mmCIF file of C-alpha atoms in Angstrom:
data_model
loop_
_atom_site.group_PDB
_atom_site.id
_atom_site.type_symbol
_atom_site.label_atom_id
_atom_site.label_comp_id
_atom_site.label_asym_id
_atom_site.label_seq_id
_atom_site.Cartn_x
_atom_site.Cartn_y
_atom_site.Cartn_z
ATOM 1 C CA MET A 1 34.115 -289.112 -17.053
ATOM 2 C CA ASP A 2 34.658 -289.224 -13.277
ATOM 3 C CA ASP A 3 38.467 -289.367 -13.849
ATOM 4 C CA ILE A 4 38.630 -286.006 -15.917
ATOM 5 C CA GLU A 5 38.988 -282.720 -13.951
ATOM 6 C CA VAL A 6 36.221 -280.428 -15.746
ATOM 7 C CA PRO A 7 37.563 -276.653 -15.885
ATOM 8 C CA HIS A 8 35.652 -274.648 -13.070
ATOM 9 C CA TYR A 9 34.784 -271.919 -15.504
ATOM 10 C CA PHE A 10 32.674 -274.435 -17.773
ATOM 11 C CA ILE A 11 30.527 -275.235 -14.988
ATOM 12 C CA CYS A 12 27.068 -273.586 -14.322
ATOM 13 C CA PRO A 13 26.575 -271.966 -11.106
ATOM 14 C CA ILE A 14 23.092 -273.206 -10.840
ATOM 15 C CA SER A 15 23.042 -276.486 -12.507
ATOM 16 C CA LEU A 16 26.701 -277.381 -11.586
ATOM 17 C CA GLN A 17 26.658 -279.202 -14.979
ATOM 18 C CA ILE A 18 28.884 -278.128 -18.098
ATOM 19 C CA MET A 19 27.413 -275.061 -19.906
ATOM 20 C CA LYS A 20 25.852 -275.908 -23.244
ATOM 21 C CA ASP A 21 24.817 -272.354 -24.131
ATOM 22 C CA PRO A 22 26.795 -269.846 -21.407
ATOM 23 C CA VAL A 23 25.424 -266.402 -21.386
ATOM 24 C CA THR A 24 26.618 -263.746 -19.168
ATOM 25 C CA VAL A 25 24.301 -261.161 -17.339
ATOM 26 C CA ILE A 26 24.672 -257.668 -16.225
ATOM 27 C CA THR A 27 26.393 -258.298 -13.269
ATOM 28 C CA GLY A 28 29.064 -260.175 -14.963
ATOM 29 C CA ILE A 29 28.262 -263.782 -14.082
ATOM 30 C CA THR A 30 27.884 -266.441 -16.485
ATOM 31 C CA TYR A 31 25.125 -269.181 -16.568
ATOM 32 C CA ASP A 32 23.904 -271.572 -18.962
ATOM 33 C CA ARG A 33 20.777 -270.029 -20.598
ATOM 34 C CA GLU A 34 18.366 -272.524 -19.598
ATOM 35 C CA SER A 35 19.150 -272.388 -15.948
ATOM 36 C CA ILE A 36 19.252 -268.475 -15.692
ATOM 37 C CA GLU A 37 16.070 -268.500 -17.730
ATOM 38 C CA HIS A 38 14.164 -270.822 -15.648
ATOM 39 C CA TRP A 39 15.700 -268.812 -12.511
ATOM 40 C CA LEU A 40 14.256 -265.443 -13.935
ATOM 41 C CA PHE A 41 11.112 -266.581 -15.629
ATOM 42 C CA THR A 42 9.851 -269.667 -13.681
ATOM 43 C CA GLY A 43 11.164 -269.118 -10.477
ATOM 44 C CA LYS A 44 10.307 -265.376 -10.616
ATOM 45 C CA ASN A 45 13.582 -264.148 -9.067
ATOM 46 C CA THR A 46 15.147 -260.753 -9.488
ATOM 47 C CA THR A 47 18.392 -260.931 -8.205
ATOM 48 C CA CYS A 48 21.872 -262.543 -9.624
ATOM 49 C CA PRO A 49 22.247 -266.024 -8.063
ATOM 50 C CA VAL A 50 25.997 -265.771 -7.343
ATOM 51 C CA SER A 51 26.429 -261.831 -6.674
ATOM 52 C CA LYS A 52 22.903 -261.257 -5.372
ATOM 53 C CA GLN A 53 22.618 -258.064 -7.048
ATOM 54 C CA PRO A 54 19.674 -256.661 -8.458
ATOM 55 C CA LEU A 55 18.913 -258.673 -12.208
ATOM 56 C CA PRO A 56 15.483 -257.246 -13.677
ATOM 57 C CA ARG A 57 14.189 -259.975 -16.011
ATOM 58 C CA ASP A 58 14.361 -257.518 -18.873
ATOM 59 C CA SER A 59 18.308 -256.791 -18.503
ATOM 60 C CA GLY A 60 19.148 -259.468 -21.395
ATOM 61 C CA LEU A 61 21.333 -262.233 -21.663
ATOM 62 C CA THR A 62 24.670 -261.941 -23.713
ATOM 63 C CA PRO A 63 25.675 -265.065 -25.159
ATOM 64 C CA ASN A 64 29.279 -265.871 -24.220
ATOM 65 C CA HIS A 65 30.571 -267.093 -27.630
ATOM 66 C CA THR A 66 34.415 -267.401 -26.495
ATOM 67 C CA LEU A 67 33.372 -269.696 -23.757
ATOM 68 C CA ARG A 68 31.389 -271.893 -25.636
ATOM 69 C CA ARG A 69 34.095 -272.240 -28.284
ATOM 70 C CA LEU A 70 36.417 -273.512 -25.484
ATOM 71 C CA ILE A 71 33.918 -275.554 -24.071
ATOM 72 C CA GLN A 72 33.344 -277.555 -27.426
ATOM 73 C CA ALA A 73 36.980 -277.733 -27.952
ATOM 74 C CA TRP A 74 37.507 -279.362 -24.774
ATOM 75 C CA CYS A 75 34.697 -281.600 -25.358
ATOM 76 C CA THR A 76 36.047 -282.514 -28.504
ATOM 77 C CA GLN A 77 39.826 -283.196 -27.195
ATOM 78 C CA ASN A 78 38.114 -285.518 -24.686
ATOM 79 C CA ALA A 79 35.590 -287.732 -26.897
ATOM 80 C CA SER A 80 37.761 -290.435 -26.298
ATOM 81 C CA HIS A 81 36.538 -290.464 -22.534
ATOM 82 C CA GLY A 82 32.999 -290.430 -23.455
ATOM 83 C CA ILE A 83 32.178 -286.678 -23.258
ATOM 84 C CA ASP A 84 29.901 -285.971 -26.075
ATOM 85 C CA ARG A 85 30.464 -282.447 -28.118
ATOM 86 C CA ILE A 86 27.821 -279.702 -27.156
ATOM 87 C CA PRO A 87 26.021 -278.417 -30.284
ATOM 88 C CA THR A 88 25.961 -274.581 -31.241
ATOM 89 C CA PRO A 89 23.013 -273.275 -30.228
ATOM 90 C CA LYS A 90 20.146 -272.013 -32.381
ATOM 91 C CA PRO A 91 20.174 -268.227 -32.826
ATOM 92 C CA PRO A 92 17.560 -266.673 -30.548
ATOM 93 C CA LEU A 93 13.893 -265.891 -31.791
ATOM 94 C CA ASP A 94 13.347 -262.342 -32.543
ATOM 95 C CA LYS A 95 10.637 -260.027 -32.847
ATOM 96 C CA PHE A 96 10.361 -259.784 -36.520
ATOM 97 C CA GLN A 97 10.190 -263.249 -37.262
ATOM 98 C CA VAL A 98 7.228 -263.476 -34.687
ATOM 99 C CA ILE A 99 5.525 -260.266 -36.727
ATOM 100 C CA LYS A 100 5.899 -262.388 -39.948
ATOM 101 C CA LEU A 101 4.251 -265.324 -38.486
ATOM 102 C CA ILE A 102 1.167 -263.210 -37.047
ATOM 103 C CA LYS A 103 0.634 -261.792 -40.570
ATOM 104 C CA HIS A 104 -0.279 -265.183 -41.741
ATOM 105 C CA LEU A 105 -3.006 -265.073 -39.506
ATOM 106 C CA SER A 106 -4.990 -263.121 -42.066
ATOM 107 C CA LYS A 107 -4.786 -266.013 -44.443
ATOM 108 C CA PRO A 108 -7.527 -268.741 -43.493
ATOM 109 C CA GLN A 109 -5.449 -271.450 -45.247
ATOM 110 C CA LEU A 110 -2.383 -270.593 -42.919
ATOM 111 C CA GLN A 111 -4.171 -269.852 -39.909
ATOM 112 C CA LEU A 112 -4.398 -273.272 -37.907
ATOM 113 C CA LYS A 113 -0.585 -274.000 -38.944
ATOM 114 C CA THR A 114 0.521 -270.551 -37.860
ATOM 115 C CA VAL A 115 -1.353 -270.959 -34.393
ATOM 116 C CA ARG A 116 0.463 -274.227 -33.858
ATOM 117 C CA GLN A 117 3.853 -272.851 -34.856
ATOM 118 C CA LEU A 118 3.538 -270.008 -32.218
ATOM 119 C CA GLU A 119 2.277 -272.548 -29.721
ATOM 120 C CA LEU A 120 5.458 -274.785 -30.235
ATOM 121 C CA LEU A 121 7.642 -271.426 -30.207
ATOM 122 C CA ALA A 122 5.845 -270.513 -26.525
ATOM 123 C CA ALA A 123 6.257 -273.989 -25.108
ATOM 124 C CA GLY A 124 9.682 -274.609 -26.654
ATOM 125 C CA SER A 125 11.728 -272.088 -24.595
ATOM 126 C CA GLU A 126 11.320 -269.259 -22.124
ATOM 127 C CA ARG A 127 13.489 -267.258 -23.944
ATOM 128 C CA ASN A 128 11.021 -267.128 -27.129
ATOM 129 C CA ARG A 129 8.228 -265.308 -25.143
ATOM 130 C CA ASN A 130 9.822 -261.727 -24.612
ATOM 131 C CA PRO A 131 9.936 -261.301 -28.338
ATOM 132 C CA MET A 132 6.494 -263.357 -28.621
ATOM 133 C CA VAL A 133 5.185 -260.475 -26.227
ATOM 134 C CA GLU A 134 6.859 -257.593 -27.962
ATOM 135 C CA ALA A 135 5.393 -258.904 -31.431
ATOM 136 C CA GLY A 136 2.216 -258.791 -29.814
ATOM 137 C CA VAL A 137 1.298 -262.176 -29.891
ATOM 138 C CA PRO A 138 -1.169 -262.258 -26.898
ATOM 139 C CA LYS A 139 -3.009 -259.611 -28.461
ATOM 140 C CA ALA A 140 -3.262 -261.673 -31.762
ATOM 141 C CA MET A 141 -4.601 -264.566 -29.838
ATOM 142 C CA LEU A 142 -7.199 -263.024 -28.342
ATOM 143 C CA LEU A 143 -8.638 -261.337 -31.531
ATOM 144 C CA PHE A 144 -7.920 -264.783 -33.140
ATOM 145 C CA ILE A 145 -10.464 -266.613 -30.740
ATOM 146 C CA ALA A 146 -12.726 -263.342 -31.165
ATOM 147 C CA THR A 147 -12.984 -264.309 -34.956
ATOM 148 C CA CYS A 148 -13.176 -267.831 -34.548
ATOM 149 C CA PHE A 149 -16.318 -267.140 -32.350
ATOM 150 C CA LYS A 150 -17.803 -264.652 -35.063
ATOM 151 C CA ASN A 151 -17.312 -267.629 -37.638
ATOM 152 C CA GLN A 152 -18.445 -270.299 -35.310
ATOM 153 C CA GLN A 153 -15.121 -271.708 -35.930
ATOM 154 C CA ILE A 154 -13.135 -274.209 -33.366
ATOM 155 C CA ASN A 155 -9.952 -274.924 -35.421
ATOM 156 C CA GLY A 156 -7.011 -273.519 -33.487
ATOM 157 C CA VAL A 157 -8.810 -272.458 -30.912
ATOM 158 C CA GLU A 158 -7.250 -274.943 -28.339
ATOM 159 C CA GLU A 159 -3.677 -273.999 -29.420
ATOM 160 C CA ALA A 160 -4.380 -270.316 -29.265
ATOM 161 C CA LEU A 161 -5.713 -270.752 -25.599
ATOM 162 C CA SER A 162 -2.523 -272.443 -25.081
ATOM 163 C CA VAL A 163 -0.372 -269.740 -26.166
ATOM 164 C CA LEU A 164 -2.050 -267.385 -23.964
ATOM 165 C CA ASN A 165 -1.661 -269.857 -21.060
ATOM 166 C CA TYR A 166 2.090 -269.564 -21.383
ATOM 167 C CA ILE A 167 2.321 -265.889 -22.311
ATOM 168 C CA PRO A 168 -0.519 -263.827 -20.507
ATOM 169 C CA VAL A 169 -1.878 -260.681 -22.054
ATOM 170 C CA PRO A 170 0.226 -257.631 -20.526
ATOM 171 C CA SER A 171 -2.275 -255.232 -18.505
ATOM 172 C CA GLU A 172 -1.762 -252.384 -20.756
ATOM 173 C CA GLU A 173 -2.406 -254.096 -23.781
ATOM 174 C CA LEU A 174 -5.295 -255.945 -22.098
ATOM 175 C CA ASN A 175 -7.307 -253.018 -21.429
ATOM 176 C CA GLN A 176 -6.645 -251.677 -25.107
ATOM 177 C CA VAL A 177 -8.028 -254.812 -26.556
ATOM 178 C CA LEU A 178 -11.235 -254.684 -24.399
ATOM 179 C CA ALA A 179 -11.925 -251.586 -25.087
ATOM 180 C CA GLU A 180 -11.708 -251.828 -28.873
ATOM 181 C CA ASN A 181 -13.353 -255.306 -28.955
ATOM 182 C CA ASP A 182 -16.570 -256.162 -27.044
ATOM 183 C CA CYS A 183 -16.910 -259.654 -27.763
ATOM 184 C CA ILE A 184 -13.565 -260.699 -26.221
ATOM 185 C CA ILE A 185 -15.421 -262.152 -22.911
ATOM 186 C CA ASP A 186 -18.251 -263.280 -25.117
ATOM 187 C CA SER A 187 -15.621 -265.385 -27.195
ATOM 188 C CA LEU A 188 -14.548 -266.874 -24.392
ATOM 189 C CA THR A 189 -17.632 -267.732 -23.019
ATOM 190 C CA TRP A 190 -18.437 -269.419 -26.262
ATOM 191 C CA VAL A 191 -15.354 -271.621 -25.772
ATOM 192 C CA LEU A 192 -16.563 -272.677 -22.412
ATOM 193 C CA CYS A 193 -19.686 -274.150 -23.683
ATOM 194 C CA CYS A 194 -18.075 -275.601 -27.289
ATOM 195 C CA GLU A 195 -17.256 -279.642 -27.425
ATOM 196 C CA MET A 196 -13.869 -280.090 -28.184
ATOM 197 C CA GLU A 197 -11.799 -283.293 -28.038
ATOM 198 C CA ASN A 198 -9.772 -281.920 -25.221
ATOM 199 C CA HIS A 199 -12.407 -280.543 -23.032
ATOM 200 C CA ALA A 200 -11.006 -280.247 -19.500
ATOM 201 C CA ALA A 201 -7.679 -278.497 -20.839
ATOM 202 C CA VAL A 202 -9.511 -276.558 -23.170
ATOM 203 C CA ARG A 203 -12.102 -274.919 -20.622
ATOM 204 C CA SER A 204 -9.335 -275.014 -17.806
ATOM 205 C CA HIS A 205 -7.043 -272.611 -20.343
ATOM 206 C CA ALA A 206 -10.336 -270.282 -21.109
ATOM 207 C CA MET A 207 -11.141 -269.870 -17.467
ATOM 208 C CA ILE A 208 -7.273 -268.933 -16.819
ATOM 209 C CA VAL A 209 -7.622 -266.125 -19.516
ATOM 210 C CA LEU A 210 -10.559 -264.984 -18.078
ATOM 211 C CA LYS A 211 -9.209 -264.730 -14.758
ATOM 212 C CA THR A 212 -6.465 -262.404 -16.124
ATOM 213 C CA ILE A 213 -9.354 -260.188 -17.537
ATOM 214 C CA ILE A 214 -11.848 -260.288 -14.583
ATOM 215 C CA LYS A 215 -9.274 -259.704 -11.605
ATOM 216 C CA PRO A 216 -8.890 -257.427 -8.693
ATOM 217 C CA GLY A 217 -8.891 -253.766 -10.034
ATOM 218 C CA SER A 218 -10.832 -254.554 -13.020
ATOM 219 C CA SER A 219 -12.555 -251.668 -14.675
ATOM 220 C CA SER A 220 -16.224 -251.365 -14.079
ATOM 221 C CA ALA A 221 -16.504 -251.294 -17.796
ATOM 222 C CA VAL A 222 -16.057 -255.116 -17.575
ATOM 223 C CA LEU A 223 -17.681 -256.001 -14.629
ATOM 224 C CA GLU A 224 -20.885 -254.113 -15.327
ATOM 225 C CA THR A 225 -21.232 -255.664 -18.874
ATOM 226 C CA LEU A 226 -21.119 -259.498 -17.989
ATOM 227 C CA LYS A 227 -24.096 -261.180 -19.159
ATOM 228 C CA PRO A 228 -26.272 -264.266 -17.618
ATOM 229 C CA GLU A 229 -24.872 -266.465 -20.259
ATOM 230 C CA PHE A 230 -21.314 -265.795 -18.818
ATOM 231 C CA PHE A 231 -22.548 -266.992 -15.503
ATOM 232 C CA LYS A 232 -24.392 -269.965 -16.951
ATOM 233 C CA ALA A 233 -21.283 -271.158 -18.770
ATOM 234 C CA ILE A 234 -19.171 -271.249 -15.473
ATOM 235 C CA VAL A 235 -21.830 -272.790 -13.325
ATOM 236 C CA GLY A 236 -22.236 -275.233 -16.127
ATOM 237 C CA ILE A 237 -18.646 -276.280 -15.842
ATOM 238 C CA LEU A 238 -18.675 -276.628 -12.002
ATOM 239 C CA ARG A 239 -21.646 -278.873 -12.025
ATOM 240 C CA SER A 240 -19.976 -281.152 -14.920
ATOM 241 C CA GLY A 241 -16.645 -281.311 -13.029
ATOM 242 C CA ASN A 242 -15.062 -281.480 -16.523
ATOM 243 C CA ILE A 243 -12.421 -279.020 -15.774
ATOM 244 C CA THR A 244 -8.823 -279.046 -13.952
ATOM 245 C CA GLN A 245 -8.179 -277.938 -10.347
ATOM 246 C CA GLU A 246 -6.475 -275.087 -11.709
ATOM 247 C CA GLY A 247 -9.479 -274.277 -13.971
ATOM 248 C CA ILE A 248 -11.712 -274.524 -10.976
ATOM 249 C CA ASN A 249 -9.663 -272.374 -8.736
ATOM 250 C CA ALA A 250 -9.613 -269.751 -11.835
ATOM 251 C CA ALA A 251 -13.486 -269.918 -12.322
ATOM 252 C CA LEU A 252 -13.835 -269.277 -8.304
ATOM 253 C CA HIS A 253 -11.478 -266.182 -8.614
ATOM 254 C CA VAL A 254 -13.694 -264.997 -11.510
ATOM 255 C CA LEU A 255 -16.949 -265.298 -9.609
ATOM 256 C CA LEU A 256 -15.582 -263.758 -6.603
ATOM 257 C CA GLU A 257 -14.450 -260.917 -8.352
ATOM 258 C CA ALA A 258 -17.776 -260.440 -10.461
ATOM 259 C CA SER A 259 -19.777 -260.882 -7.178
ATOM 260 C CA ALA A 260 -18.909 -257.766 -5.526
ATOM 261 C CA TRP A 261 -21.522 -256.044 -8.234
ATOM 262 C CA GLY A 262 -25.151 -256.543 -7.185
ATOM 263 C CA ARG A 263 -26.449 -257.045 -10.833
ATOM 264 C CA ASN A 264 -23.829 -259.903 -11.241
ATOM 265 C CA ARG A 265 -24.952 -261.678 -7.796
ATOM 266 C CA ILE A 266 -28.548 -261.787 -8.923
ATOM 267 C CA MET A 267 -27.542 -263.386 -12.366
ATOM 268 C CA MET A 268 -25.316 -265.869 -10.415
ATOM 269 C CA ALA A 269 -28.182 -266.876 -8.497
ATOM 270 C CA GLU A 270 -30.114 -267.274 -11.401
ATOM 271 C CA ALA A 271 -27.802 -269.497 -12.948
ATOM 272 C CA GLY A 272 -27.879 -271.814 -9.722
ATOM 273 C CA ALA A 273 -24.283 -270.896 -8.603
ATOM 274 C CA ALA A 274 -24.902 -271.065 -4.469
ATOM 275 C CA PHE A 275 -26.305 -274.591 -5.014
ATOM 276 C CA GLU A 276 -23.091 -275.916 -7.048
ATOM 277 C CA LEU A 277 -20.815 -273.891 -4.907
ATOM 278 C CA ILE A 278 -22.105 -276.190 -2.114
ATOM 279 C CA GLU A 279 -21.634 -279.069 -3.798
ATOM 280 C CA LEU A 280 -18.107 -278.470 -4.905
ATOM 281 C CA GLU A 281 -17.415 -277.608 -0.886
ATOM 282 C CA LEU A 282 -19.341 -281.022 0.328
ATOM 283 C CA GLY A 283 -16.358 -282.708 -1.817
ATOM 284 C CA LEU A 284 -13.953 -281.341 1.005
ATOM 285 C CA PRO A 285 -11.779 -279.353 -1.451
ATOM 286 C CA GLU A 286 -8.389 -277.958 -0.614
ATOM 287 C CA ARG A 287 -8.015 -274.726 1.585
ATOM 288 C CA ARG A 288 -7.852 -272.317 -0.847
ATOM 289 C CA THR A 289 -10.852 -273.488 -2.954
ATOM 290 C CA THR A 290 -12.653 -273.203 0.473
ATOM 291 C CA GLU A 291 -11.724 -269.997 1.096
ATOM 292 C CA LEU A 292 -12.820 -268.865 -2.210
ATOM 293 C CA ILE A 293 -16.125 -270.980 -2.236
ATOM 294 C CA LEU A 294 -17.236 -269.142 1.262
ATOM 295 C CA GLY A 295 -16.192 -265.603 -0.200
ATOM 296 C CA ILE A 296 -18.575 -266.040 -3.193
ATOM 297 C CA LEU A 297 -21.228 -267.544 -0.998
ATOM 298 C CA PHE A 298 -20.891 -264.588 1.367
ATOM 299 C CA HIS A 299 -21.674 -261.966 -1.344
ATOM 300 C CA LEU A 300 -24.338 -264.187 -2.792
ATOM 301 C CA CYS A 301 -26.087 -264.246 0.656
ATOM 302 C CA CYS A 302 -25.911 -260.601 0.448
ATOM 303 C CA CYS A 303 -28.819 -260.261 -1.846
ATOM 304 C CA ALA A 304 -32.624 -262.505 -1.152
ATOM 305 C CA ASP A 305 -32.127 -264.399 -4.339
ATOM 306 C CA GLY A 306 -28.627 -265.710 -3.199
ATOM 307 C CA ARG A 307 -29.838 -266.360 0.482
ATOM 308 C CA ALA A 308 -33.004 -267.999 -0.975
ATOM 309 C CA GLN A 309 -31.085 -270.446 -3.108
ATOM 310 C CA PHE A 310 -28.597 -271.110 -0.542
ATOM 311 C CA LEU A 311 -31.067 -272.499 1.799
ATOM 312 C CA SER A 312 -32.605 -274.488 -1.011
ATOM 313 C CA HIS A 313 -29.693 -276.770 -0.675
ATOM 314 C CA SER A 314 -30.182 -279.111 2.493
ATOM 315 C CA GLY A 315 -26.516 -279.360 3.252
ATOM 316 C CA SER A 316 -25.846 -275.350 3.048
ATOM 317 C CA ILE A 317 -26.033 -274.542 6.737
ATOM 318 C CA ALA A 318 -24.388 -277.814 7.830
ATOM 319 C CA VAL A 319 -21.063 -277.467 5.439
ATOM 320 C CA VAL A 320 -20.563 -273.553 6.504
ATOM 321 C CA SER A 321 -20.959 -274.320 10.227
ATOM 322 C CA LYS A 322 -18.846 -277.221 10.045
ATOM 323 C CA ARG A 323 -15.712 -275.160 8.165
ATOM 324 C CA ILE A 324 -15.804 -272.556 11.321
ATOM 325 C CA LEU A 325 -12.394 -273.213 13.300
ATOM 326 C CA THR A 326 -11.284 -276.071 10.846
ATOM 327 C CA VAL A 327 -9.721 -274.089 7.998
ATOM 328 C CA SER A 328 -8.483 -270.634 8.065
ATOM 329 C CA ALA A 329 -9.208 -267.416 9.638
ATOM 330 C CA ALA A 330 -10.626 -266.152 6.304
ATOM 331 C CA VAL A 331 -13.062 -268.903 6.377
ATOM 332 C CA ASP A 332 -14.187 -268.162 9.850
ATOM 333 C CA ASP A 333 -14.947 -264.798 8.870
ATOM 334 C CA ARG A 334 -16.947 -265.555 5.745
ATOM 335 C CA ALA A 335 -18.916 -268.548 7.507
ATOM 336 C CA VAL A 336 -20.077 -266.250 10.632
ATOM 337 C CA LEU A 337 -21.346 -263.303 8.314
ATOM 338 C CA ILE A 338 -22.983 -265.841 6.237
ATOM 339 C CA LEU A 339 -24.827 -267.352 9.337
ATOM 340 C CA SER A 340 -25.392 -263.644 10.485
ATOM 341 C CA MET A 341 -27.382 -262.846 7.090
ATOM 342 C CA ILE A 342 -29.415 -266.060 6.852
ATOM 343 C CA SER A 343 -30.417 -265.969 10.690
ATOM 344 C CA LYS A 344 -31.339 -262.282 10.101
ATOM 345 C CA PHE A 345 -32.986 -261.669 6.657
ATOM 346 C CA SER A 346 -34.373 -264.811 5.150
ATOM 347 C CA ALA A 347 -38.063 -265.209 5.015
ATOM 348 C CA GLY A 348 -39.583 -268.045 7.469
ATOM 349 C CA THR A 349 -36.689 -267.461 9.828
ATOM 350 C CA TYR A 350 -38.014 -270.093 12.414
ATOM 351 C CA PRO A 351 -37.239 -272.859 10.245
ATOM 352 C CA VAL A 352 -33.869 -271.713 9.369
ATOM 353 C CA LEU A 353 -33.006 -271.126 13.336
ATOM 354 C CA GLN A 354 -34.014 -274.600 14.076
ATOM 355 C CA GLU A 355 -31.645 -275.976 11.042
ATOM 356 C CA MET A 356 -29.013 -274.016 12.733
ATOM 357 C CA LEU A 357 -29.518 -275.717 15.939
ATOM 358 C CA ARG A 358 -29.915 -279.208 14.595
ATOM 359 C CA VAL A 359 -26.589 -279.001 12.544
ATOM 360 C CA GLY A 360 -24.194 -277.937 15.401
ATOM 361 C CA ALA A 361 -24.342 -273.839 13.560
ATOM 362 C CA VAL A 362 -25.457 -272.546 17.449
ATOM 363 C CA ALA A 363 -22.858 -274.818 19.057
ATOM 364 C CA LYS A 364 -19.862 -273.262 16.814
ATOM 365 C CA LEU A 365 -20.963 -269.744 17.664
ATOM 366 C CA CYS A 366 -21.076 -270.711 21.320
ATOM 367 C CA LEU A 367 -17.760 -272.151 20.998
ATOM 368 C CA LEU A 368 -16.436 -268.797 19.513
ATOM 369 C CA LEU A 369 -17.206 -267.083 22.856
ATOM 370 C CA GLN A 370 -15.142 -269.424 24.720
ATOM 371 C CA ILE A 371 -11.921 -269.716 22.530
ATOM 372 C CA ASP A 372 -9.181 -267.140 21.692
ATOM 373 C CA CYS A 373 -10.399 -265.984 18.430
ATOM 374 C CA ALA A 374 -10.596 -262.582 16.797
ATOM 375 C CA ALA A 375 -12.392 -259.732 18.621
ATOM 376 C CA TYR A 376 -14.929 -259.017 15.911
ATOM 377 C CA LEU A 377 -15.833 -262.427 15.131
ATOM 378 C CA LYS A 378 -17.037 -263.013 19.354
ATOM 379 C CA GLU A 379 -18.815 -259.914 18.757
ATOM 380 C CA LYS A 380 -20.500 -261.237 15.645
ATOM 381 C CA ALA A 381 -21.267 -264.664 17.275
ATOM 382 C CA ARG A 382 -22.578 -262.706 20.241
ATOM 383 C CA GLU A 383 -24.973 -260.518 18.545
ATOM 384 C CA ILE A 384 -26.203 -263.811 16.404
ATOM 385 C CA LEU A 385 -26.804 -265.762 19.694
ATOM 386 C CA ARG A 386 -28.371 -262.471 21.245
ATOM 387 C CA SER A 387 -30.750 -261.864 18.771
ATOM 388 C CA HIS A 388 -32.203 -265.298 18.854
ATOM 389 C CA SER A 389 -31.765 -266.541 22.263
ATOM 390 C CA LYS A 390 -35.690 -267.082 22.723
ATOM 391 C CA GLU A 391 -35.469 -269.609 20.160
ATOM 392 C CA TRP A 392 -32.567 -271.366 21.060
ATOM 393 C CA LYS A 393 -32.872 -271.127 24.953
ATOM 394 C CA ASP A 394 -33.618 -274.697 25.876
ATOM 395 C CA SER A 395 -30.438 -275.902 23.566
ATOM 396 C CA PRO A 396 -27.833 -277.495 25.520
ATOM 397 C CA CYS A 397 -25.583 -275.386 23.796
ATOM 398 C CA PHE A 398 -26.956 -272.612 26.191
ATOM 399 C CA GLY A 399 -24.984 -274.193 29.050
ATOM 400 C CA VAL A 400 -22.382 -271.637 28.044
ATOM 401 C CA ASN A 401 -22.410 -268.932 30.712
ATOM 402 C CA PRO A 402 -25.136 -266.400 29.779
ATOM 403 C CA ARG A 403 -23.110 -263.255 30.782
ATOM 404 C CA GLN A 404 -20.868 -264.284 27.870
ATOM 405 C CA ILE A 405 -23.843 -263.760 25.377
ATOM 406 C CA TYR A 406 -25.161 -260.293 26.875
ATOM 407 C CA ILE A 407 -21.855 -258.707 28.058
#
């Protein structure tokens, strides 16, 4: 094939390979379908790769049948040179085919087969996903999981969660489903506690779906109705470690959003969240995981129960102190505020203050006064040191210029 000159208009501008399914976008440029779909949907790009003009994801891809036939004819003519003829592409999935499939979910004997077909369609091609969204597949999968919960039947749940990870529920549709069905979160909580063959993947997928429900901007109707069982399930999964890293981060995102509400902090503390978060942090996770953990610990330390549980872990103050100036500005912020709250509000403050001295928290606060960092962090560190200078005055750390503390 190296000796054959391939017509340049047979070549996809993205893959630089002969096109198998040429499609033309609204800018007039033709690409191989697989390449342009990957560009738009996986890469989340919004411009034409060649012209750089705007290219909305819903603008449509028009099959270039004439060019495909020319490529097929050329391949046939050059078969003797080892070139395979490209097959005629299958017609794209349409909305009405999917609607017909969804109707089969109402028949118990067809449910498992139907959910598996939908999973194959979602996994098989990015171009299948738009008609699946238009047909209401994400909503149908959530309702299917809710039905399984009511019937205590796990068959098909794994496949339904897989579909929802390929095709998240659109925001408007999600709000409607949550308003009309008060058992959606309960059903996903149930999944987290179920024993299934592929535990880690199923629980991770369930957590990722929960992350799409409990996210920044979530309605108070969702956040104020979370139950103790919900937090116990999430904390139990973090404790077991039977979940993927993506699932862990999704769980942390959920806890972070939920912890903004006072009632949720109390339930999280009762579920043992602070202790397990510290255990997770002691494993030296990636930067984003640490930021999420300290963000949640900050909210938990805003309530007495959360502070008490935080201090019940022998490594709590040490691990938070060690993260200062070693991870990110966001971690510095949360860590200093955590130290401020536990030193100020915790009962039996003297042992806490001595522990801060012993594990190097005081040394880190003194260091903040001497380096170039955010002004508000310096002020907060100065405030903590000033408030407890009598207890810490004999520490070598106070070799720092006293004027830096009292200025």
